[in-house]
Structure formats: structure tokens, C-alpha cells
């Protein structure tokens, strides 16, 4: 999993904030509903107490003229703040001008107040519940905006509105009135046509002395609470989502910059070392004062020290051959002088052995300096255009003359295969590969040399021999300096020279075992 994806997953924890905010708004709604219930209960108690001091508003039952009663209902119908409620009452609405005037003073704009006498007649009605509906409608124009309309489904899932039983919006609950008329104080929740809005009613008995002469019912809707909740929640979600989106964008930019720096460091480190483990490039130290900057500077310093150490190791063979050549020459001249002196036969045996040892040491020194000489040759050599097929065919003819007891098979294209390079270096490369094949190929087997054209340019030179295979762990190490599978005077520089020549010609070299463990194949690709 990439660093960018991990940072995005970690930043997704911020999405918990809207949920916590929604829970807070839900608790706030419950708190506001509880306060509204206490407030409406106190309002109904205050109105009932005020009416209890006005005994004249509740005269003893008497006959009421039917025409006068109808005239008063019609007048109240047109003058009422809530015509729908008045119309739904029918004959049960017997308004009292004094009671309604008192309710207009005591009532609130967003509340509806009923006064009912003991005969269940409505003596006064003030206010209506449509004020909250109008406010909610005006808020609906804001909620109808595209952004808020997108948030509404989320809000409905995150915060659910408390469910209450459905009821009639135009008249109070009959059972609540009956309980108030027998002295029971109560509050009641009922639903409306809008599932998000409920009506809260509080009933309070009216006492004159010890007698109950009526009841007060105060009603309010939760429209204002619902508006406050939705407005706060929508604004909160909008701000929170904007903050989360901003945080995600910042983290994405940071993660992109972080991964880009890591990719650059990885690419430089990967290209700094070639397939043979030689240090060919550098790591640019970063100026950033952070952990990645410290890492790049440390890796650059380590790579520089390794490059110096590898250069020291690669030059060691040349320095050793140079330093050993003089003392070996002194020993050889001393041995030559001893040979000219009259010595016993037993002493001459030791003299011959010393001479053989010096000869072997001279050959080792020559091999040590061979790679150094080749590197210097390649550094100063001028490239030329030559036919690679002609060089390979000429070398193989030379091998047949040099090793008449061994068989050589050669396959080169009939058409010329021109490349740019140093022909002598290519010949030395092929010499080393053939010498290696001759050392491992059993007697009576052939050495197979092949050359094919590569597309779109270049060529592939191969040398195969039967015999033992190479351990898999050594296939990638054979072309390093001082690495060999042979014993004796071999220093492991032959295949290292092959690699140097191949790299000089823009190619590479590799070793592989033949199928079935029959032998080994070396391939050199040049441009």
C-alpha cells in the first residue's frame, strides 16, 4: 500500500467529526424540546392562574339565544386568527369577547391558546400554528438550494426526528381536555402532516375557588426547533465537509510531494549501481531539513564512500602489479646470477624451483595489470566502424590454429554487421570467453561461437561449451573483479575484462546454464 493511500485512509478519520456533530445537534434538539415542554406548561399555568382571578368570565350556565350565538360564531370566524380551527369546531365554539381579548394580551404569536368551559364549549381561541409553518416555508427556500438539497438525505440518515403519533392540527386532543376538566395537568405530543414537525400541547384546569370552571390548552409546534436543528446541522456539515475536503486535499498534495521525493531518491539509488554492483552514478543530496532530506544526504555520503572504496579495490590489482614488478625483477636477476656461479647439483635443484616460482609470480603480476591496461586503453581508444562478424570469424580461425585438438563451431551472419567500437577490445573479449570455455569443456566436445543481429540495432555474441554448470548464486557474480570458480593461478579477472569491454560498447554480459545441465552459455550484447 502506497504512502499516499495510507495518508488518505488516516485522514478519513476526520469523517467522524460530522457524525459527532450530528449527535450533538440531536442531543441539542432533545434538550430544546424538553425546555419547550417546560415553557409551554408554565405558560398554560400562568394563563389559568390569570383566568382564575376573573370569575365574571365564567358565568353560571344560562340559556343563550340561538341567533345571538350564531351571530357571535360568524363574527369570530371572520375575526379569528385561525379560521380553520374555528370552522372545525362548529356549534362547540361559543366565543367570549372578554376571554378572547384577554388571550390576545396573554398569548404568544407562535402559540395557539384555547379556553374551554366545563360544557366542553370553546370560550376563547387566540393565535394559530401557521406562523411556524410560514417560517419553515421561508426556510425551505434556503434548503431548496442545490448544496443543501444534497445534504438533506445525509441529515435524515445521521439525525432522525423523534416520531410522535399523528393527530388533528386544527383541534386539541379531546382526552387531554377531559383530563384537564377533572383537574389533571398534562402535556401531549402529536404529529402533523409534516413528518418533521410535531405539536406540543399543555392543558391546565381553571379553578375558581375549589371548583373547576374550565381548562386552558396552549399549543406550539416544533417548527422553530426543527428549523434551528436543520440550519445548524446543515451549516455544521457544510463547514465540516469543507474542512475535511480541504484537509484531504492538503494531505493529498503532501503525500504526492512526499512520494515524488521518495521516488526520485529510489530512482537515483537504483541507477547509481549497475547490475554488476559497480557504482556508476550519484545521489543528489537534498537541502530539505526533514527526515527524507537527512536520508538522501546520508545515502549520498555512503554512496560516495563506497564509490571511493570500489575504485580503490579496482585499482588495487594495478598498484600491486606495479609494486611487485620491481622486487620480482630483483629476485629474477639474482637467480640468473646464481645460475652463472658454480653450484653443487643439490643446490641447483632449489635454484630451478625458485626460478619456476618467480615465473608463476610474473604471470600473476601480468594478469593483475591486464585489467588496468585494458581500462586505460578503453579510456584513450578512438571508436571506429568495423564489421563485427569479420572480427569474430577471424578470431575463431586463430583458435583453430592455436588449439588443433579442439573443435570450434562458428555461426555468423552472411551480411556485414557493422558496429562502432574498438576491434582489439572485442577480440580480447572473445579470447577470454574462449579460454574460459576451454578450461571447462570436456575433451572431445566443441566450443560453439555464435553471432546474431539484434533489433533494432546491435548484435549478440555467444559462446557455449559443454561441461559443469555454474551455481545459481554465482551467475551474477562471475563478472566481478577477483571472482573465479577455478583454482590455481587464476585470479578471476578474465570475465571481469569481458564485462569492461561489453560495457564500453554500450552492452552487457550474462551467464546462463544450458537446459538439462549440459553446459554453460555466455552472452554479450553490444550496440
Coordinates of C-alpha atoms in Angstrom, one line a residue:
X1 CA 0.0 0.0 0.0
X2 CA 1.4 3.4 -1.0
X3 CA 2.1 6.2 1.4
X4 CA -0.4 8.4 -0.4
X5 CA -3.2 5.8 0.1
X6 CA -2.2 5.3 3.7
X7 CA -2.4 9.1 4.4
X8 CA -5.8 9.2 2.8
X9 CA -7.0 6.3 4.9
X10 CA -5.7 8.0 8.1
X11 CA -7.3 11.3 7.1
X12 CA -10.6 9.6 6.6
X13 CA -10.9 9.5 10.4
X14 CA -11.9 13.2 10.0
X15 CA -15.2 12.0 8.6
X16 CA -16.1 11.0 12.2
X17 CA -16.4 14.8 13.0
X18 CA -19.7 15.3 11.1
X19 CA -21.1 12.2 12.9
X20 CA -20.1 13.6 16.3
X21 CA -21.5 17.0 15.3
X22 CA -24.8 15.4 14.2
X23 CA -25.1 13.5 17.5
X24 CA -24.5 16.8 19.3
X25 CA -27.3 18.5 17.3
X26 CA -29.6 15.6 18.1
X27 CA -29.0 16.0 21.8
X28 CA -29.5 19.7 21.4
X29 CA -32.9 19.0 19.8
X30 CA -33.9 16.8 22.7
X31 CA -32.8 19.5 25.2
X32 CA -34.8 22.2 23.3
X33 CA -37.9 20.0 23.2
X34 CA -37.6 19.5 27.0
X35 CA -37.3 23.2 27.5
X36 CA -40.2 23.9 25.2
X37 CA -42.3 21.4 27.2
X38 CA -41.4 23.2 30.4
X39 CA -42.1 26.6 28.9
X40 CA -45.5 25.7 27.5
X41 CA -46.5 24.1 30.8
X42 CA -45.5 27.4 32.6
X43 CA -47.5 29.4 30.0
X44 CA -50.6 27.4 30.4
X45 CA -50.3 27.6 34.2
X46 CA -49.9 31.4 34.1
X47 CA -52.9 31.8 31.8
X48 CA -55.0 29.5 34.0
X49 CA -54.0 31.4 37.1
X50 CA -54.8 34.8 35.5
X51 CA -58.3 33.5 34.4
X52 CA -58.9 32.1 37.9
X53 CA -59.0 35.7 39.2
X54 CA -61.7 36.7 36.7
X55 CA -64.9 34.9 37.9
X56 CA -67.0 37.1 35.7
X57 CA -65.6 35.4 32.6
X58 CA -67.3 32.1 33.6
X59 CA -70.9 33.0 34.5
X60 CA -73.4 30.3 35.6
X61 CA -75.0 28.3 32.8
X62 CA -77.9 30.1 31.2
X63 CA -79.9 29.9 28.1
X64 CA -78.3 31.5 25.2
X65 CA -80.2 32.9 22.3
X66 CA -79.5 30.7 19.3
X67 CA -79.5 33.6 16.8
X68 CA -77.1 35.6 19.0
X69 CA -74.9 32.5 19.4
X70 CA -74.8 32.0 15.6
X71 CA -74.0 35.7 15.1
X72 CA -71.1 35.6 17.5
X73 CA -69.7 32.5 15.8
X74 CA -69.8 34.1 12.4
X75 CA -68.2 37.3 13.7
X76 CA -65.5 35.2 15.4
X77 CA -65.0 33.1 12.3
X78 CA -64.0 36.2 10.3
X79 CA -62.1 37.8 13.0
X80 CA -60.2 34.7 14.3
X81 CA -56.5 34.3 13.7
X82 CA -57.1 30.7 12.9
X83 CA -60.3 30.3 10.7
X84 CA -59.6 26.6 10.1
X85 CA -59.7 25.8 13.8
X86 CA -62.9 27.9 14.3
X87 CA -64.6 26.3 11.3
X88 CA -63.7 22.8 12.6
X89 CA -65.4 23.4 16.0
X90 CA -68.9 24.1 14.7
X91 CA -71.5 24.6 17.5
X92 CA -68.8 23.9 20.1
X93 CA -67.4 27.3 19.5
X94 CA -69.1 29.8 21.8
X95 CA -66.6 32.7 22.0
X96 CA -66.5 35.2 24.8
X97 CA -65.2 38.6 23.8
X98 CA -63.7 39.2 27.2
X99 CA -61.9 35.8 27.2
X100 CA -60.5 36.3 23.7
X101 CA -59.4 39.9 24.5
X102 CA -57.6 38.5 27.5
X103 CA -56.0 35.8 25.4
X104 CA -54.8 38.3 22.8
X105 CA -52.9 40.0 25.6
X106 CA -51.5 36.9 27.3
X107 CA -51.0 34.7 24.2
X108 CA -47.9 34.5 22.0
X109 CA -47.6 34.8 18.3
X110 CA -46.3 31.3 17.7
X111 CA -48.8 29.7 20.1
X112 CA -52.4 28.8 19.9
X113 CA -54.4 29.1 23.2
X114 CA -57.8 27.5 23.8
X115 CA -60.2 28.2 26.7
X116 CA -62.8 25.5 27.2
X117 CA -65.6 25.6 29.9
X118 CA -67.0 22.6 31.7
X119 CA -69.6 22.1 29.0
X120 CA -66.7 21.5 26.5
X121 CA -67.5 24.7 24.7
X122 CA -64.6 26.7 23.4
X123 CA -65.0 30.2 25.0
X124 CA -61.8 31.6 23.6
X125 CA -59.3 31.0 20.8
X126 CA -56.2 33.0 20.2
X127 CA -53.2 32.7 17.8
X128 CA -52.5 30.0 15.3
X129 CA -49.9 27.4 14.4
X130 CA -49.3 28.7 10.9
X131 CA -46.7 31.2 11.9
X132 CA -44.2 28.4 12.4
X133 CA -45.3 26.9 9.1
X134 CA -44.7 30.1 7.3
X135 CA -41.2 30.4 8.9
X136 CA -40.5 26.8 7.9
X137 CA -41.6 27.6 4.4
X138 CA -39.3 30.5 4.1
X139 CA -36.5 28.3 5.4
X140 CA -37.5 25.7 2.7
X141 CA -36.4 28.2 0.1
X142 CA -32.9 28.1 1.6
X143 CA -33.0 24.3 1.9
X144 CA -34.0 24.0 -1.7
X145 CA -30.6 25.2 -2.9
X146 CA -28.6 22.5 -4.6
X147 CA -26.0 22.2 -1.9
X148 CA -28.5 21.9 0.9
X149 CA -30.7 19.6 -1.0
X150 CA -27.7 17.3 -1.4
X151 CA -27.1 17.4 2.4
X152 CA -30.7 16.7 3.4
X153 CA -30.5 12.9 2.7
X154 CA -27.3 12.7 4.8
X155 CA -29.0 14.7 7.6
X156 CA -32.1 12.4 7.6
X157 CA -29.8 9.4 8.0
X158 CA -27.5 10.8 10.6
X159 CA -30.1 12.5 12.8
X160 CA -33.6 11.1 12.9
X161 CA -36.6 13.2 14.1
X162 CA -38.4 11.8 17.1
X163 CA -41.6 10.1 16.0
X164 CA -44.9 11.0 17.6
X165 CA -48.4 9.8 16.9
X166 CA -50.4 11.6 14.2
X167 CA -53.1 13.9 15.2
X168 CA -55.5 16.7 14.1
X169 CA -53.8 20.0 13.6
X170 CA -57.0 22.1 13.9
X171 CA -58.3 21.0 17.3
X172 CA -56.8 19.9 20.6
X173 CA -56.8 16.4 21.8
X174 CA -60.2 15.6 23.4
X175 CA -58.8 13.2 26.0
X176 CA -56.4 15.9 27.2
X177 CA -59.3 18.4 27.6
X178 CA -61.3 15.8 29.6
X179 CA -58.4 15.2 31.9
X180 CA -57.9 18.9 32.5
X181 CA -61.6 19.3 33.3
X182 CA -61.2 16.9 36.1
X183 CA -58.0 18.6 37.4
X184 CA -55.2 16.7 35.7
X185 CA -52.4 18.7 34.3
X186 CA -50.8 17.1 31.2
X187 CA -48.6 17.7 28.1
X188 CA -49.1 15.8 24.9
X189 CA -47.1 15.4 21.6
X190 CA -48.9 14.7 18.3
X191 CA -47.8 14.7 14.7
X192 CA -48.8 16.9 11.8
X193 CA -48.8 16.4 8.0
X194 CA -45.2 17.4 8.0
X195 CA -43.3 14.4 9.5
X196 CA -40.5 16.7 10.7
X197 CA -42.9 18.9 12.7
X198 CA -44.9 18.0 15.8
X199 CA -47.4 19.8 18.0
X200 CA -46.9 20.1 21.7
X201 CA -49.9 20.9 23.9
X202 CA -50.2 21.6 27.6
X203 CA -53.6 21.5 29.4
X204 CA -54.2 23.3 32.8
X205 CA -57.5 23.4 34.7
X206 CA -59.0 26.8 35.7
X207 CA -60.1 27.0 39.3
X208 CA -62.5 29.5 40.9
X209 CA -62.3 28.6 44.5
X210 CA -62.4 24.9 44.7
X211 CA -64.5 24.5 41.6
X212 CA -63.1 23.7 38.1
X213 CA -64.8 26.1 35.6
X214 CA -62.8 25.3 32.6
X215 CA -59.4 24.5 31.1
X216 CA -56.6 26.2 29.2
X217 CA -54.9 24.4 26.4
X218 CA -51.7 26.0 25.0
X219 CA -50.3 24.6 21.7
X220 CA -47.0 25.1 20.0
X221 CA -45.2 23.4 17.1
X222 CA -41.6 22.3 16.9
X223 CA -41.1 24.1 13.7
X224 CA -38.7 26.6 15.2
X225 CA -36.7 23.8 16.8
X226 CA -36.7 21.8 13.6
X227 CA -35.5 24.9 11.6
X228 CA -32.8 25.6 14.2
X229 CA -31.7 22.0 14.1
X230 CA -31.6 21.7 10.4
X231 CA -30.0 25.0 9.9
X232 CA -27.3 24.3 12.5
X233 CA -26.7 20.8 11.2
X234 CA -26.6 21.8 7.5
X235 CA -24.2 24.6 8.3
X236 CA -22.1 22.4 10.5
X237 CA -22.0 19.6 7.9
X238 CA -21.1 22.1 5.2
X239 CA -18.3 23.6 7.2
X240 CA -17.1 20.2 8.4
X241 CA -17.2 18.7 4.9
X242 CA -15.3 21.7 3.5
X243 CA -12.7 21.3 6.3
X244 CA -12.4 17.6 5.6
X245 CA -12.2 18.2 1.9
X246 CA -9.5 20.8 2.5
X247 CA -7.6 18.5 4.8
X248 CA -7.8 15.7 2.3
X249 CA -6.6 18.0 -0.5
X250 CA -3.7 19.2 1.7
X251 CA -2.8 15.7 2.7
X252 CA -3.0 14.5 -0.9
X253 CA -0.7 17.3 -2.0
X254 CA 1.7 16.5 0.9
X255 CA 1.6 12.7 0.1
X256 CA 2.2 13.4 -3.6
X257 CA 5.2 15.6 -2.8
X258 CA 6.4 13.0 -0.3
X259 CA 6.1 10.1 -2.7
X260 CA 7.6 12.1 -5.5
X261 CA 10.7 12.8 -3.4
X262 CA 10.9 9.1 -2.4
X263 CA 10.6 8.0 -6.0
X264 CA 13.3 10.4 -7.0
X265 CA 15.6 9.1 -4.3
X266 CA 14.7 5.5 -5.2
X267 CA 15.4 6.1 -8.9
X268 CA 18.8 7.7 -8.2
X269 CA 19.7 4.9 -5.9
X270 CA 18.6 2.3 -8.4
X271 CA 20.6 3.9 -11.3
X272 CA 23.6 4.6 -9.2
X273 CA 24.6 0.9 -9.1
X274 CA 24.6 -1.3 -12.2
X275 CA 23.7 -4.9 -12.5
X276 CA 27.3 -6.0 -11.6
X277 CA 27.3 -3.9 -8.4
X278 CA 29.6 -1.2 -9.7
X279 CA 28.8 2.4 -8.6
X280 CA 28.1 4.4 -11.8
X281 CA 26.1 7.3 -10.5
X282 CA 25.5 9.5 -7.5
X283 CA 22.6 10.6 -5.3
X284 CA 21.9 14.3 -5.2
X285 CA 21.8 15.4 -1.6
X286 CA 18.6 17.2 -0.7
X287 CA 18.6 20.6 1.0
X288 CA 15.3 19.8 2.8
X289 CA 15.6 19.8 6.6
X290 CA 13.4 16.8 7.2
X291 CA 13.8 13.0 7.5
X292 CA 13.9 12.4 3.7
X293 CA 16.4 15.1 3.3
X294 CA 18.6 13.6 6.0
X295 CA 18.2 10.2 4.4
X296 CA 19.2 11.5 0.9
X297 CA 22.3 13.2 2.4
X298 CA 23.3 10.1 4.3
X299 CA 22.8 7.8 1.2
X300 CA 24.8 10.3 -0.9
X301 CA 27.6 10.2 1.6
X302 CA 27.6 6.4 1.9
X303 CA 27.5 6.0 -1.9
X304 CA 30.4 8.4 -2.2
X305 CA 32.5 6.4 0.3
X306 CA 31.5 3.1 -1.4
X307 CA 32.5 4.5 -4.8
X308 CA 35.9 5.6 -3.5
X309 CA 36.4 2.2 -1.8
X310 CA 35.3 0.3 -5.0
X311 CA 37.7 2.5 -7.0
X312 CA 40.4 1.6 -4.6
X313 CA 39.7 -2.1 -4.9
X314 CA 39.5 -2.0 -8.7
X315 CA 42.9 -0.1 -8.8
X316 CA 44.5 -2.4 -6.3
X317 CA 45.5 -5.0 -8.9
X318 CA 47.3 -2.4 -11.0
X319 CA 49.0 -1.0 -7.9
X320 CA 50.0 -4.4 -6.7
X321 CA 51.4 -5.4 -10.1
X322 CA 53.4 -2.1 -10.2
X323 CA 54.7 -2.6 -6.7
X324 CA 55.6 -6.2 -7.1
X325 CA 57.2 -5.9 -10.5
X326 CA 60.5 -4.4 -9.2
X327 CA 61.1 -6.9 -6.4
X328 CA 60.4 -9.8 -8.7
X329 CA 62.8 -8.4 -11.2
X330 CA 65.5 -8.2 -8.4
X331 CA 64.8 -11.8 -7.5
X332 CA 64.9 -12.9 -11.1
X333 CA 68.2 -11.1 -11.8
X334 CA 69.7 -12.6 -8.6
X335 CA 68.6 -16.1 -9.6
X336 CA 70.2 -15.5 -13.1
X337 CA 73.4 -14.5 -11.4
X338 CA 73.4 -17.6 -9.2
X339 CA 72.9 -19.8 -12.3
X340 CA 76.2 -18.4 -13.6
X341 CA 78.1 -19.4 -10.5
X342 CA 79.4 -23.0 -9.9
X343 CA 77.0 -24.7 -7.5
X344 CA 76.5 -28.2 -6.3
X345 CA 73.9 -30.3 -8.0
X346 CA 71.7 -30.3 -4.9
X347 CA 71.7 -26.5 -4.8
X348 CA 70.7 -26.2 -8.5
X349 CA 67.5 -28.2 -7.7
X350 CA 66.4 -25.4 -5.4
X351 CA 67.6 -22.8 -7.8
X352 CA 65.3 -24.3 -10.5
X353 CA 62.3 -24.4 -8.1
X354 CA 62.9 -20.7 -7.2
X355 CA 63.0 -19.8 -10.9
X356 CA 59.7 -21.6 -11.5
X357 CA 58.1 -19.8 -8.6
X358 CA 59.3 -16.4 -10.0
X359 CA 57.9 -17.3 -13.4
X360 CA 54.5 -18.0 -11.9
X361 CA 54.6 -14.8 -9.9
X362 CA 55.5 -12.9 -13.0
X363 CA 52.5 -14.4 -14.8
X364 CA 50.2 -13.4 -12.0
X365 CA 51.5 -9.9 -12.0
X366 CA 50.9 -9.7 -15.7
X367 CA 47.3 -10.8 -15.3
X368 CA 46.8 -8.3 -12.4
X369 CA 47.9 -5.5 -14.7
X370 CA 46.0 -6.7 -17.7
X371 CA 42.6 -5.3 -16.5
X372 CA 44.3 -2.0 -15.6
X373 CA 45.9 -1.7 -19.0
X374 CA 42.6 -2.5 -20.7
X375 CA 40.8 0.2 -18.8
X376 CA 43.4 2.7 -19.7
X377 CA 43.2 1.5 -23.3
X378 CA 39.5 1.9 -23.5
X379 CA 39.7 5.4 -21.9
X380 CA 42.0 6.6 -24.6
X381 CA 40.9 4.5 -27.6
X382 CA 39.1 6.0 -30.5
X383 CA 36.0 4.3 -31.8
X384 CA 35.9 3.1 -35.3
X385 CA 33.3 1.5 -37.6
X386 CA 34.1 -2.2 -38.2
X387 CA 32.4 -5.4 -39.2
X388 CA 31.9 -7.5 -36.0
X389 CA 31.2 -10.7 -38.0
X390 CA 34.6 -10.4 -39.7
X391 CA 36.4 -9.9 -36.4
X392 CA 34.6 -12.9 -34.8
X393 CA 35.3 -15.2 -37.8
X394 CA 39.0 -14.2 -37.8
X395 CA 39.4 -14.9 -34.1
X396 CA 37.8 -18.4 -34.4
X397 CA 40.2 -19.2 -37.3
X398 CA 43.1 -18.2 -34.9
X399 CA 41.7 -20.5 -32.2
X400 CA 41.6 -23.5 -34.6
X401 CA 45.2 -22.9 -35.4
X402 CA 46.2 -22.5 -31.7
X403 CA 44.1 -25.4 -30.4
X404 CA 44.2 -28.0 -33.1
X405 CA 42.9 -30.7 -30.8
X406 CA 39.7 -28.8 -30.0
X407 CA 36.7 -28.4 -32.3
X408 CA 35.2 -25.0 -32.8
X409 CA 31.8 -24.3 -34.4
X410 CA 31.0 -20.8 -35.6
X411 CA 27.9 -19.1 -36.8
X412 CA 28.0 -15.5 -38.1
X413 CA 25.6 -13.6 -40.4
X414 CA 26.5 -13.6 -44.1
X415 CA 25.7 -9.9 -44.3
X416 CA 28.2 -7.4 -42.7
X417 CA 27.3 -6.5 -39.1
X418 CA 28.9 -3.1 -38.5
X419 CA 29.2 -1.5 -35.1
X420 CA 31.2 1.3 -33.5
X421 CA 33.9 0.3 -31.1
X422 CA 37.5 -1.0 -30.7
X423 CA 38.1 -4.2 -32.7
X424 CA 41.1 -5.2 -30.5
X425 CA 39.0 -5.0 -27.4
X426 CA 36.3 -7.2 -29.0
X427 CA 39.0 -9.7 -29.9
X428 CA 40.3 -9.7 -26.3
X429 CA 36.7 -10.2 -25.0
X430 CA 36.3 -13.2 -27.2
X431 CA 39.7 -14.6 -26.2
X432 CA 38.7 -14.5 -22.5
X433 CA 35.4 -16.3 -23.2
X434 CA 37.0 -19.0 -25.3
X435 CA 39.8 -19.5 -22.7
X436 CA 37.1 -19.9 -20.1
X437 CA 35.2 -22.4 -22.2
X438 CA 38.3 -24.4 -23.0
X439 CA 39.1 -24.8 -19.3
X440 CA 35.7 -26.3 -18.5
X441 CA 34.7 -28.2 -21.7
X442 CA 35.5 -31.9 -21.6
X443 CA 37.8 -33.4 -24.2
X444 CA 36.1 -34.3 -27.5
X445 CA 33.4 -31.6 -27.2
X446 CA 33.2 -28.5 -29.3
X447 CA 33.2 -24.8 -28.4
X448 CA 30.2 -23.1 -30.1
X449 CA 30.6 -19.4 -31.1
X450 CA 27.5 -17.6 -32.4
X451 CA 26.7 -14.1 -33.6
X452 CA 23.3 -12.7 -34.4
X453 CA 21.9 -9.3 -35.2
X454 CA 19.7 -7.6 -32.6
X455 CA 16.8 -5.4 -33.5
X456 CA 16.7 -2.5 -34.0
X457 CA 20.5 -2.2 -33.6
X458 CA 23.5 -4.0 -32.2
X459 CA 24.5 -7.7 -32.0
X460 CA 24.5 -10.6 -29.6
X461 CA 27.7 -12.7 -29.3
X462 CA 27.5 -16.1 -27.6
X463 CA 30.0 -18.7 -26.5
X464 CA 28.7 -22.2 -25.4
X465 CA 30.5 -25.2 -24.0
X466 CA 29.5 -28.5 -22.5
X467 CA 30.6 -29.3 -19.0
X468 CA 29.7 -28.5 -15.4
X469 CA 27.1 -25.8 -14.8
X470 CA 27.5 -22.7 -12.7
X471 CA 25.8 -22.4 -9.3
X472 CA 22.9 -20.1 -9.4
X473 CA 24.3 -17.9 -6.6
X474 CA 27.4 -17.3 -8.8
X475 CA 25.7 -16.4 -12.1
X476 CA 25.5 -12.7 -11.2
X477 CA 29.0 -12.5 -9.5
X478 CA 31.2 -14.1 -12.1
X479 CA 31.9 -10.8 -13.9
X480 CA 33.1 -9.0 -10.7
X481 CA 36.8 -8.5 -10.2
X482 CA 38.7 -11.2 -8.4
X483 CA 35.9 -13.7 -8.6
X484 CA 36.5 -17.2 -10.0
X485 CA 35.4 -20.8 -9.7
X486 CA 38.8 -22.2 -10.8
X487 CA 41.8 -22.9 -8.6
X488 CA 45.5 -22.3 -9.2
X489 CA 46.9 -19.2 -10.9
X490 CA 43.5 -17.8 -12.0
X491 CA 42.7 -14.5 -10.3
X492 CA 39.1 -14.1 -11.6
X493 CA 40.0 -11.2 -13.9
X494 CA 39.1 -12.7 -17.3
X495 CA 35.4 -12.4 -17.1
X496 CA 35.8 -9.0 -15.4
X497 CA 37.6 -7.9 -18.6
X498 CA 34.8 -9.3 -20.7
X499 CA 32.3 -7.1 -18.7
X500 CA 34.5 -4.0 -19.1
X501 CA 34.6 -4.4 -22.9
X502 CA 30.9 -5.1 -23.1
X503 CA 30.0 -2.0 -21.1
X504 CA 32.4 0.1 -23.2
X505 CA 30.4 -0.9 -26.2
X506 CA 27.1 0.0 -24.6
X507 CA 26.1 -3.6 -23.9
X508 CA 26.1 -6.1 -21.1
X509 CA 27.2 -9.7 -20.4
X510 CA 25.4 -12.5 -18.7
X511 CA 25.9 -16.2 -18.0
X512 CA 23.4 -19.0 -18.0
X513 CA 23.2 -22.7 -17.7
X514 CA 22.1 -24.7 -20.7
X515 CA 18.8 -26.7 -20.4
X516 CA 19.2 -30.1 -18.8
X517 CA 22.5 -29.1 -17.1
X518 CA 24.6 -29.9 -20.2
X519 CA 26.8 -26.9 -20.1
X520 CA 27.2 -23.1 -19.9
X521 CA 26.4 -20.2 -22.3
X522 CA 27.8 -16.7 -22.1
X523 CA 26.1 -13.9 -24.0
X524 CA 27.4 -10.4 -24.8
X525 CA 25.2 -7.7 -26.2
X526 CA 26.8 -4.7 -27.9
X527 CA 25.5 -1.7 -29.6

